[in-house]
Amino acid sequence: MVKTRIAPSPTGYPHVGTAYIGIFSYVWARKNGGKFIVRIEDTDQNRYVEGAEEGILRALKWLGLDYDEGPDVGGPNGPYRQSERLELYRHYAQELLDKGLAYRAFETPEELAAIREELQKKGLGYGYDGRARKIPREEAEARAAAGEPHVIRLKTPETGVTVVHDVLRGNIEFDNREIPDAVLLKSDGFPTYHLAVVVDDHLMEVSDVIRGEDWLVSTPIQKLLYQAFGWDEPKWYHLPLLRAPGGAKLSKRTGHTSIDYYRKAGYLPDALRNYLATMGFSMPDGREIFTMEEMIAAFSWDRVSLGGPVFDEEKLRWMNGKYIREVLNLEEVCERLKPFLEAAGLSWESDVYLCKVAEAMRPRFETLAEFVEKARYFFTEDYPFEPKAEKELKKGFEILRELKEVLAELPDLAPERTEPALVGYAEAKELKLRKVMQPLRAAITGTLATPGMYEMLEILGKERVLARIERALAHAEKLEGNA
RNA sequence: GGCCCCUUCGACUAGCGGUUAGGUCACCGCCCUUUCAAGGCGGCGGCACGGGUUCGAGUCCCGUAGGGGUCACCA
């Protein structure tokens, strides 16, 4: 059975890179009718951030990456938090010690730094020379028993090569002299990534390891560990890292990396998920808008490209807009809008009203937050006038006064009545339509970028429109006074 | 710097020996139009470079360059 996993560290906010890898892991598991699991890699006590795990799990669910096993849902191979599996790692480290495939090393951090510097000077690209291998076994055990702080390191072959087969890249050769005697168990008794990931992936029966390219060069260490234990290694897939505009790895400094940022900015989970999927994967027919199910159906590793994709928020915006105006239905859009209006302290008289506004605004906003910004005047009488709108108010002051009378005479502001009325007025006065529309638009919205006039008049209703014109007229007079 | 990976328009990508190198975002223009969008139509723009292999190379091989990653008791 194909079993994939995502293994985030609870060291901060949920990262888009985690979601990116998560999507591919999820899709591959689903494609094969397998399982997708989440494991929390919290073996670094120093970097642990309170609440980070919850944030990450919430973000994964928000994106629709539901997992079959995980810290909060359990599963047959738990616990799914590495900090709760320490005994396991100690056991397996001991096994390697017993087999003579690992050894205890007693260098202090300062000594290690000195060794590293020395090696660097010689032009060697790694940090430890394996000197503690020379300590006789009995002596090492005695020192350990006496409580001397130490780590356990993997005994790595000194000659030959280790060949890693990456499904996406083929065979990759590593000279064994380049593979360091990696620390497996730290002096605090916690495992390092290498030990923990191998033990857990084996015990949890992970068959396919899909992860970021930054893990590629540490794969030989893990492969050697599988060999030391006598276990079958999983299939390896290293996906390219998401890049920031300019080319560097996406980071806090170079762009928005928190999934929470995108949620709060009003991106739809489906749009983000869809966009992330296009970072490397493409549909056979070239479609860029597709559901998770469609991706699963069409997925194949030879449709995954290996160049590091630049994360372009501009295109994400476009895609989000596409979802708002074409993928979701109107009711869904209205529902999504509600929390954003509430957060802005705005209220709506009814769902029907909200939906009418949403319909009118639909082609005019790309994020939910943008809707609140641009449609504010539909939800409050206390909307501001932009400078450009004030100019229109002044220019069209007389027209506005007359327009108010024209509209006041109509029984209601249905398009069948407002259109002939406004067009008729313009013709009678021999005015271009826009000369009439712009002051009106400025008056009832405070801005010049709005939905169609007839649509707006109907939504707002006669009473509010007349009151708004009145208020705008007063506002314009005040402007004249100041000028 | 050593090692490893990667390389098609500004960005995301299609291409899997024979294509006028296609699509999407962005940008520009036109159409529509009461504003702003959306939409439609059109345009700009690319195979990093140099060697091979081949009748033929964006596609295969080698080198160079560039970019990225990694060299922790972090993951």
CSV table of C-alpha atoms (C1' of nucleotides) in Angstrom, one decimal, chain B residues 1-57:
chain,number,residue,atom,x,y,z
B,1,G,C1',34.6,26.9,-1.2
B,2,G,C1',33.3,21.1,-1.4
B,3,C,C1',29.3,18.1,-2.7
B,4,C,C1',24.3,17.7,-4.8
B,5,C,C1',20.1,19.3,-7.8
B,6,C,C1',18.0,22.5,-11.5
B,7,U,C1',17.9,25.5,-16.4
B,8,U,C1',11.8,26.8,-22.5
B,9,C,C1',8.9,34.1,-22.9
B,10,G,C1',9.5,38.9,-16.9
B,11,A,C1',6.5,34.7,-13.9
B,12,C,C1',3.9,29.5,-14.0
B,13,U,C1',4.3,25.9,-17.7
B,14,A,C1',3.2,22.4,-22.5
B,15,G,C1',6.9,19.9,-25.4
B,16,C,C1',9.1,13.6,-24.3
B,17,G,C1',14.2,13.8,-32.4
B,18,G,C1',10.9,16.5,-37.5
B,19,U,C1',6.1,22.1,-34.0
B,20,U,C1',5.1,28.7,-37.8
B,21,A,C1',7.9,26.4,-30.0
B,22,G,C1',1.5,26.1,-27.6
B,23,G,C1',-1.3,27.9,-23.1
B,24,U,C1',-1.9,30.9,-18.4
B,25,C,C1',-0.5,35.5,-15.3
B,26,A,C1',1.6,40.2,-16.0
B,27,C,C1',2.2,44.1,-19.7
B,28,C,C1',0.3,46.8,-24.4
B,29,G,C1',-3.7,47.7,-28.0
B,30,C,C1',-8.7,47.2,-29.8
B,31,C,C1',-13.9,45.9,-28.9
B,32,C,C1',-17.9,46.2,-25.3
B,33,U,C1',-19.3,50.4,-22.0
B,34,U,C1',-22.6,55.2,-17.5
B,35,U,C1',-17.4,54.5,-14.0
B,36,C,C1',-14.3,50.4,-12.6
B,37,A,C1',-13.9,45.7,-13.5
B,38,A,C1',-15.1,41.2,-15.9
B,39,G,C1',-15.4,39.3,-20.9
B,40,G,C1',-13.9,38.9,-26.2
B,41,C,C1',-10.1,39.8,-30.0
B,42,G,C1',-5.1,40.9,-31.1
B,43,G,C1',0.0,42.0,-29.8
B,44,C,C1',4.8,42.0,-27.1
B,45,G,C1',8.1,38.2,-25.4
B,46,G,C1',11.5,32.4,-24.8
B,47,C,C1',14.5,27.1,-25.9
B,48,A,C1',21.5,30.2,-21.1
B,49,C,C1',26.1,29.3,-24.0
B,50,G,C1',29.7,26.0,-26.6
B,51,G,C1',30.7,21.4,-28.4
B,52,G,C1',29.2,16.7,-30.0
B,53,U,C1',25.5,12.4,-31.6
B,54,U,C1',21.9,12.4,-35.7
B,55,C,C1',19.6,13.1,-42.3
B,56,G,C1',17.4,16.3,-38.5
B,57,A,C1',18.0,18.7,-31.7
